[in-house]
Short mmCIF file of C-alpha atoms in Angstrom, two decimals:
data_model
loop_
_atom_site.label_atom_id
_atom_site.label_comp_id
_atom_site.label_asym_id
_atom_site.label_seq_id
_atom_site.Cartn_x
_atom_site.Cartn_y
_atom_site.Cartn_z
CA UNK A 371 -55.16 10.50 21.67
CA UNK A 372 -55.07 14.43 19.93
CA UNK A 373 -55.98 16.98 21.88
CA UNK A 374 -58.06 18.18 19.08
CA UNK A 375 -59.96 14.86 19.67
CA UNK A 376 -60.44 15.91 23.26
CA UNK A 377 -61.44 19.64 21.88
CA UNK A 378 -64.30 18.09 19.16
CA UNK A 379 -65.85 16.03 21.90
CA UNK A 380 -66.13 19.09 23.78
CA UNK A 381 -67.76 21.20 21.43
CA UNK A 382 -70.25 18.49 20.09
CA UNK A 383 -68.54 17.10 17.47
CA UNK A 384 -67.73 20.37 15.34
CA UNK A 385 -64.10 21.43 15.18
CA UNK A 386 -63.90 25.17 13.74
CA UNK A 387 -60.41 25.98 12.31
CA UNK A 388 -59.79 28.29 15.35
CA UNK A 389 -59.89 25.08 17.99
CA UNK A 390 -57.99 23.10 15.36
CA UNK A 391 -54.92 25.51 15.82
CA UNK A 392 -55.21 26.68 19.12
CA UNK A 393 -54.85 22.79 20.15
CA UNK A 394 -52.42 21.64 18.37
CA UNK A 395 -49.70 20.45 20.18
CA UNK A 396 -50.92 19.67 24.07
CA UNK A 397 -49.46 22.76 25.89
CA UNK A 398 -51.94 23.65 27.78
CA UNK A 399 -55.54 23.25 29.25
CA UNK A 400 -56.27 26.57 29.50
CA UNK A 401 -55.73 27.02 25.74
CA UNK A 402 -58.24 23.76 24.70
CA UNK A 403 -60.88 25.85 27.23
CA UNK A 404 -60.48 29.27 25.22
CA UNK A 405 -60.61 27.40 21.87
CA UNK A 406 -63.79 25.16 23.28
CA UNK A 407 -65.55 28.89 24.28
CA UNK A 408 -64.91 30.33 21.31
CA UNK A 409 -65.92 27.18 19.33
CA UNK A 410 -69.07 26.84 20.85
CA UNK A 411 -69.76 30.69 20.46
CA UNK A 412 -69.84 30.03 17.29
CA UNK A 413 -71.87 26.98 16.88
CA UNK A 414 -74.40 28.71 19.12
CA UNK A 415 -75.41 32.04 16.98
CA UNK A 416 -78.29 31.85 15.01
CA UNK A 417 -79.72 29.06 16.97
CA UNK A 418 -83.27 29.27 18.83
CA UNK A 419 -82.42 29.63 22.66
CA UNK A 420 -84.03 26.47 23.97
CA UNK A 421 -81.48 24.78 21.07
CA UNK A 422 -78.86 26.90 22.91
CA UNK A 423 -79.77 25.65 26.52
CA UNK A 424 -79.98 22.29 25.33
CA UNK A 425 -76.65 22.18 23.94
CA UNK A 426 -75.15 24.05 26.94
CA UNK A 427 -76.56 21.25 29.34
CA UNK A 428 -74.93 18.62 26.72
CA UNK A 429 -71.40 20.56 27.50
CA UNK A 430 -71.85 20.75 31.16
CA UNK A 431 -72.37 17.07 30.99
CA UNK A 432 -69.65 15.93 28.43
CA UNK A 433 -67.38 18.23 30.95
CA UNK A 434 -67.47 16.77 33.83
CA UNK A 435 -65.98 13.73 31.60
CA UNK A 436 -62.69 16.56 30.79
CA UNK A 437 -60.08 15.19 33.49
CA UNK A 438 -60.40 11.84 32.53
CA UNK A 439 -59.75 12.70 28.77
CA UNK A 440 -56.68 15.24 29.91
CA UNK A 441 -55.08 12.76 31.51
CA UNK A 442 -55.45 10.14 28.56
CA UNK A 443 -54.43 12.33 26.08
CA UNK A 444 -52.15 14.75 27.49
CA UNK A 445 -50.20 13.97 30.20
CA UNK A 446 -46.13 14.07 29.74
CA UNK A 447 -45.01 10.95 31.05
CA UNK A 448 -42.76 11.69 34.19
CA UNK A 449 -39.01 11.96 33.08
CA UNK A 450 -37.04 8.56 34.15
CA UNK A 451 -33.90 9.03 36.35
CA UNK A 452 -30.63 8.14 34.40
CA UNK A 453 -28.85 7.48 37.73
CA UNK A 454 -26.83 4.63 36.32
CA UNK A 455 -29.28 2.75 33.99
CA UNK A 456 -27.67 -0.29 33.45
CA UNK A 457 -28.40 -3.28 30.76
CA UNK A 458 -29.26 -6.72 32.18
CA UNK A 459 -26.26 -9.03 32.40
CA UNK A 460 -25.85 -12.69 32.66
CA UNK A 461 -27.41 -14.62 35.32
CA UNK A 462 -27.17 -18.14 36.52
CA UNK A 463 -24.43 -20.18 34.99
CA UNK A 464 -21.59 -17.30 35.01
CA UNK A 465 -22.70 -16.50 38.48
CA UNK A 466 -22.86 -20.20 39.57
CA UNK A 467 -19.40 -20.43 37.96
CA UNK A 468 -18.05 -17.98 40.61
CA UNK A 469 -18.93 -19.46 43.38
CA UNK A 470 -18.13 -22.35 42.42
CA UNK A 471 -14.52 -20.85 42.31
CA UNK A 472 -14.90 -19.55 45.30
CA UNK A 473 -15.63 -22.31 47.18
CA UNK A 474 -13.26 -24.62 45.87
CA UNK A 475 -10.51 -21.92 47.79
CA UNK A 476 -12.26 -22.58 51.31
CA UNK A 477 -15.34 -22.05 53.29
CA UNK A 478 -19.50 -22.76 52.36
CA UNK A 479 -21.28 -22.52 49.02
CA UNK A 480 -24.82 -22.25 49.30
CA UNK A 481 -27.42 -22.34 47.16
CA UNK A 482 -30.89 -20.57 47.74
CA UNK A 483 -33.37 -23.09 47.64
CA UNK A 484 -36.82 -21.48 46.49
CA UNK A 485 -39.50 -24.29 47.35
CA UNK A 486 -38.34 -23.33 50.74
CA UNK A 487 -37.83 -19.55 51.09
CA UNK A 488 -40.61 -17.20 50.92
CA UNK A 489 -40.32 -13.52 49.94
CA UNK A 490 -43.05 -10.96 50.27
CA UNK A 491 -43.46 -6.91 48.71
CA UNK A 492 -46.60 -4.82 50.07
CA UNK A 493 -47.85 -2.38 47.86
CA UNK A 494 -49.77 0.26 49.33
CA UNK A 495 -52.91 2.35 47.84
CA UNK A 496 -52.39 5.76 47.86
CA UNK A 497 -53.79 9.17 46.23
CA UNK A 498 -57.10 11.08 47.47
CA UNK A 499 -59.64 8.71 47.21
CA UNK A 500 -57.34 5.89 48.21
CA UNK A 501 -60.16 4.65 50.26
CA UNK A 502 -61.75 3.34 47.69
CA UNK A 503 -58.15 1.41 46.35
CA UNK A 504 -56.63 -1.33 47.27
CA UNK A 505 -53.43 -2.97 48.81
CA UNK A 506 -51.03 -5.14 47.32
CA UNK A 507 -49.10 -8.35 48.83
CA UNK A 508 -47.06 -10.05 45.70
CA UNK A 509 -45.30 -13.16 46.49
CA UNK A 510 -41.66 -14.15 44.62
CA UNK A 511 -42.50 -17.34 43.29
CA UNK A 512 -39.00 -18.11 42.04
CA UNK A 513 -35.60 -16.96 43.88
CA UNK A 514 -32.18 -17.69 42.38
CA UNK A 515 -29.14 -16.93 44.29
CA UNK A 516 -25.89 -18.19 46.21
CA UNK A 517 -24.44 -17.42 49.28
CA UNK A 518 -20.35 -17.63 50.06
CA UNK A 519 -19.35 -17.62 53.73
CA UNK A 520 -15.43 -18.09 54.09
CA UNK A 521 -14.13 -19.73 57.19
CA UNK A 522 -12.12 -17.23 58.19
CA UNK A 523 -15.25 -14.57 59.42
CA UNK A 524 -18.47 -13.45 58.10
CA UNK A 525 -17.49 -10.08 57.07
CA UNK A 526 -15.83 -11.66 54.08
CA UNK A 527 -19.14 -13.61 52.46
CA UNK A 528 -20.53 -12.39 49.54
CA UNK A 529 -24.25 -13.07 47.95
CA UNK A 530 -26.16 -12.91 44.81
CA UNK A 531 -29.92 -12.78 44.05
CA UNK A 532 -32.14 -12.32 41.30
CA UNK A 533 -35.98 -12.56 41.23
CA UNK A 534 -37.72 -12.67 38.24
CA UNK A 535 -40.74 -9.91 37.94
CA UNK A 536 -42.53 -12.20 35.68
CA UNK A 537 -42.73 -14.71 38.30
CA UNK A 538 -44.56 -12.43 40.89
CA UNK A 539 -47.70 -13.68 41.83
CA UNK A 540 -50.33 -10.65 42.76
CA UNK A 541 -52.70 -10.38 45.79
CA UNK A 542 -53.11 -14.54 46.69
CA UNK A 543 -56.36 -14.64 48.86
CA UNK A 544 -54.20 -16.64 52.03
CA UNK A 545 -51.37 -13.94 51.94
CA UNK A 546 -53.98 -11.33 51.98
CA UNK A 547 -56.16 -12.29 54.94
CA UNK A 548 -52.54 -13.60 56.73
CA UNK A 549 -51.51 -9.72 56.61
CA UNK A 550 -54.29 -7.94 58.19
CA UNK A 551 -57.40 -6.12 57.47
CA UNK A 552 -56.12 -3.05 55.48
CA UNK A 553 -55.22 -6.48 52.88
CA UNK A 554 -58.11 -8.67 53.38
CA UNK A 555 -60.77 -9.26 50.77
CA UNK A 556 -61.55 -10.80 47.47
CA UNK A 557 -60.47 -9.73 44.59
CA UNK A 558 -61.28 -10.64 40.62
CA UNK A 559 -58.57 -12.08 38.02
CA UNK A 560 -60.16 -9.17 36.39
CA UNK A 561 -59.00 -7.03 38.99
CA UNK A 562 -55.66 -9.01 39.42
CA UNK A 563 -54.69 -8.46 35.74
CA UNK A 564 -55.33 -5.23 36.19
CA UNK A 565 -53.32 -4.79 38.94
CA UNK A 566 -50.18 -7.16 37.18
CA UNK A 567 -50.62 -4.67 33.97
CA UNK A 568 -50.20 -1.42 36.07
CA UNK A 569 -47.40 -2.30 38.07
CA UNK A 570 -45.18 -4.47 35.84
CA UNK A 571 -46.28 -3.02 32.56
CA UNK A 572 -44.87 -0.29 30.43
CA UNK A 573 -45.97 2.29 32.43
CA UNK A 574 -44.66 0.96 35.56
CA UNK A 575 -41.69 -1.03 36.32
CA UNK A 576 -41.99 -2.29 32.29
CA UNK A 577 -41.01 -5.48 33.14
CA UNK A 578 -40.90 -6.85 29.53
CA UNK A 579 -37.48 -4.71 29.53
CA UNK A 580 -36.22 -4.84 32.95
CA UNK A 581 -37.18 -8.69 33.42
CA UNK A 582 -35.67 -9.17 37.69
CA UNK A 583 -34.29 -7.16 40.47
CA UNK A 584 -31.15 -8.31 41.25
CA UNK A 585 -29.49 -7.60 44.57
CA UNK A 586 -25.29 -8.10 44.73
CA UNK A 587 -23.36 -7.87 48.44
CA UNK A 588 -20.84 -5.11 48.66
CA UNK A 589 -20.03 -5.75 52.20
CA UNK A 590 -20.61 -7.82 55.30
CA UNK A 591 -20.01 -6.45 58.30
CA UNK A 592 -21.45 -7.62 61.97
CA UNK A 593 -21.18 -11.08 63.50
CA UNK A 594 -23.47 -14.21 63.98
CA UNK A 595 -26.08 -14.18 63.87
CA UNK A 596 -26.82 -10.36 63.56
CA UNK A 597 -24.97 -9.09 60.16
CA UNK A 598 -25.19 -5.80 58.15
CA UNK A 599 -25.10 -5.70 54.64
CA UNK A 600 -24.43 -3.27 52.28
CA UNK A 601 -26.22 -4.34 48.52
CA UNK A 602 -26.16 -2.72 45.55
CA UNK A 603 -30.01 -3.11 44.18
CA UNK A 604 -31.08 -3.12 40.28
CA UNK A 605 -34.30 -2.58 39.49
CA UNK A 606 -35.85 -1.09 36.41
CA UNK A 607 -32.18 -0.65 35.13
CA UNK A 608 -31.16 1.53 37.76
CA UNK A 609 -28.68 0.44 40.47
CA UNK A 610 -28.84 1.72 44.20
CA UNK A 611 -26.70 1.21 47.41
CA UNK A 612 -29.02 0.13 50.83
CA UNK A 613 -27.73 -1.13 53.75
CA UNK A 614 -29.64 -4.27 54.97
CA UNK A 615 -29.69 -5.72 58.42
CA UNK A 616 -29.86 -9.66 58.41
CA UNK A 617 -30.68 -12.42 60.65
CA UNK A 618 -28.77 -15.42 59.65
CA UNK A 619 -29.03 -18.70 61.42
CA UNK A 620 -27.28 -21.56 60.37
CA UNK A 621 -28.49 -25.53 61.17
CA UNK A 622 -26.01 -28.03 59.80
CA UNK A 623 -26.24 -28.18 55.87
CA UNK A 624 -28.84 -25.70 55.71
CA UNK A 625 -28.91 -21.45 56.79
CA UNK A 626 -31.87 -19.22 56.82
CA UNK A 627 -31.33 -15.56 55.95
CA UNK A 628 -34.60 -13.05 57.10
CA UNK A 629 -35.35 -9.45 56.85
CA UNK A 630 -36.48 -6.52 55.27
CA UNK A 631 -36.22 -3.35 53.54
CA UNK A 632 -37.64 -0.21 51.98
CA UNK A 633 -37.52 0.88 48.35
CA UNK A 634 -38.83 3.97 46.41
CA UNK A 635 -39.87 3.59 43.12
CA UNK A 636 -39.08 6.71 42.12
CA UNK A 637 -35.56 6.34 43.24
CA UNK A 638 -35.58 3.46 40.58
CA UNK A 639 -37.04 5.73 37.61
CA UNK A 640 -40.45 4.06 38.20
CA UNK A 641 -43.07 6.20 38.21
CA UNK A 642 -45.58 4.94 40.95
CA UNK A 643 -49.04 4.47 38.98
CA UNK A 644 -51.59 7.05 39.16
CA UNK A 645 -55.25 7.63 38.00
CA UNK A 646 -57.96 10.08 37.37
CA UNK A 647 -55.29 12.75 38.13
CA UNK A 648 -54.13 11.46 41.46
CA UNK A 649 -57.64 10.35 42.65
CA UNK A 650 -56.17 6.64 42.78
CA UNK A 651 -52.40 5.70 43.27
CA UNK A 652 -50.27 3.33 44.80
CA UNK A 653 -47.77 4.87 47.16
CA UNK A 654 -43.58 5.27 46.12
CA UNK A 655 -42.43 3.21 49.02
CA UNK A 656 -42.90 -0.75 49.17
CA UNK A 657 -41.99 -2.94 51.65
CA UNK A 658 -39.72 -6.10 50.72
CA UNK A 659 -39.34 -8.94 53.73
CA UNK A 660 -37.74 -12.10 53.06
CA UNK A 661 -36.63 -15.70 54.11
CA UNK A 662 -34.71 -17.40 52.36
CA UNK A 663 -32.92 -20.85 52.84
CA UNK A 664 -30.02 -21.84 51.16
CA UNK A 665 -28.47 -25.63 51.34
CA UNK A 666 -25.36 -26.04 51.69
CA UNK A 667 -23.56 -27.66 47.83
CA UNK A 668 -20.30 -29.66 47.60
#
């Protein structure tokens, strides 16, 4: 949308020449205000006074309407970090292949098994009005990923996951009452598009480009069955180092892997979304906890 649009629905539907330049461009509110004045200065000599009040009411009304139209139409979408934007590489096969390799020289190959594993991001509302938001629990409905644990120690096993983002599943009615309160209530598949559209769309993580997050171990480091583990974490093309501490419990064929971890948005070149000029938000830090459990493959 033009900011001259913006300027001829302030000042009734007339655009004098004056507005026309003055708006070009998008620079500046204060400029579409001084063009609006002098626009309507001019649309109001010669006219009968009550004509005049009349069509100073209609502005005070069609202005209340201006932040909502700034922030359409001219905004500058927030700059994305370059911090090592990275295209999507192979998945499955050529990672399977791997570990396939590396089990074949000793140790355990597992296999994340996804019926079985559950894992879990809260989204949080945010902004001024954020009372009147809401939060978010989205549920990974498909997991890939293998495990490696050599039998020498754990500090030298090595993982790999990926979750789809198209595979999220938004704000299930069980997982929301199951959290607490601050998540419970009903909400619309009116409301849940919505909700799938602002976070994975263009304007958010753009999932149609950056399809997963992928987490790769750099290093293990700890002992059963309380390890530390350093990732590397790609998410909207951007890779970042966290350290994640792990419970890992192994039963016979089968071990279960649980925690959590923290992630800005931002620090992904996300841009959290944001409405009505910060009126409505959701917050740059999300929560991530998993379980997973992987079966053991021969």
């Amino acid at each position: 949308m033009r900011c001259m649009a913006i300027t001829a629905r302030r000042c009734g539907g007339a655009t004098c020449g004056e507005a026309k330049r003055m708006s070009t461009g998008c620079h500046c509110e204060e400029r579409i205000n001084v063009a609006i004045r002098k626009c309507q200065e001019n649309q109001s000599a010669g006219l009968p006074r009550h004509a005049r009040n009349d069509g100073r009411r209609r502005m005070f009304r069609a202005s209340l309407a201006m932040p909502v139209l700034l922030l359409a139409g001219c905004q500058s979408p927030a700059p994305r970090s370059t911090d090592r934007a990275l295209p999507a590489a192979p998945f499955g096969e050529a990672i399977r292949a791997e570990y396939d390799a590396l089990g074949k020289r000793g140790g355990r190959m597992y296999v994340i098994d996804t019926a079985r594993s559950q894992l879990l991001i809260y989204a949080y509302r945010g902004g001024t009005a954020a009372r009147l938001g809401h939060n978010h629990v989205l549920r990974a409905a498909q997991i890939e990923g293998y495990v490696h644990v050599p039998a020498t120690a754990p500090a030298d096993a090595r993982f790999d996951l990926r979750v789809p983002l198209a595979q999220l599943v938004i704000d299930e009615p069980q997982l929301r009452a199951a959290t607490g309160d601050a998540f419970a209530g009903e909400r619309t598949a009116s409301d849940i598009a919505g909700t799938r559209h602002n976070m994975l769309g263009p304007d958010g993580l753009d999932a149609a480009r950056f399809p997963d997050v992928r987490v790769r171990s750099t290093q293990v480091s700890g002992d059963w069955p309380a390890l530390v583990a350093d990732v590397e974490i790609t998410l909207h093309g951007v890779a970042r180092m966290l350290t994640v501490p792990l419970r890992v419990h192994r039963d016979g064929a089968d071990m279960n892997i649980s925690g959590s971890l923290v992630l800005r948005q931002s620090e992904f070149g996300a841009q959290p979304y944001s409405t009505l000029l910060g009126l409505l938000a959701v917050q740059d830090p999300v929560t991530i906890r998993f379980e997973l459990l992987a079966s053991e493959q021969h």
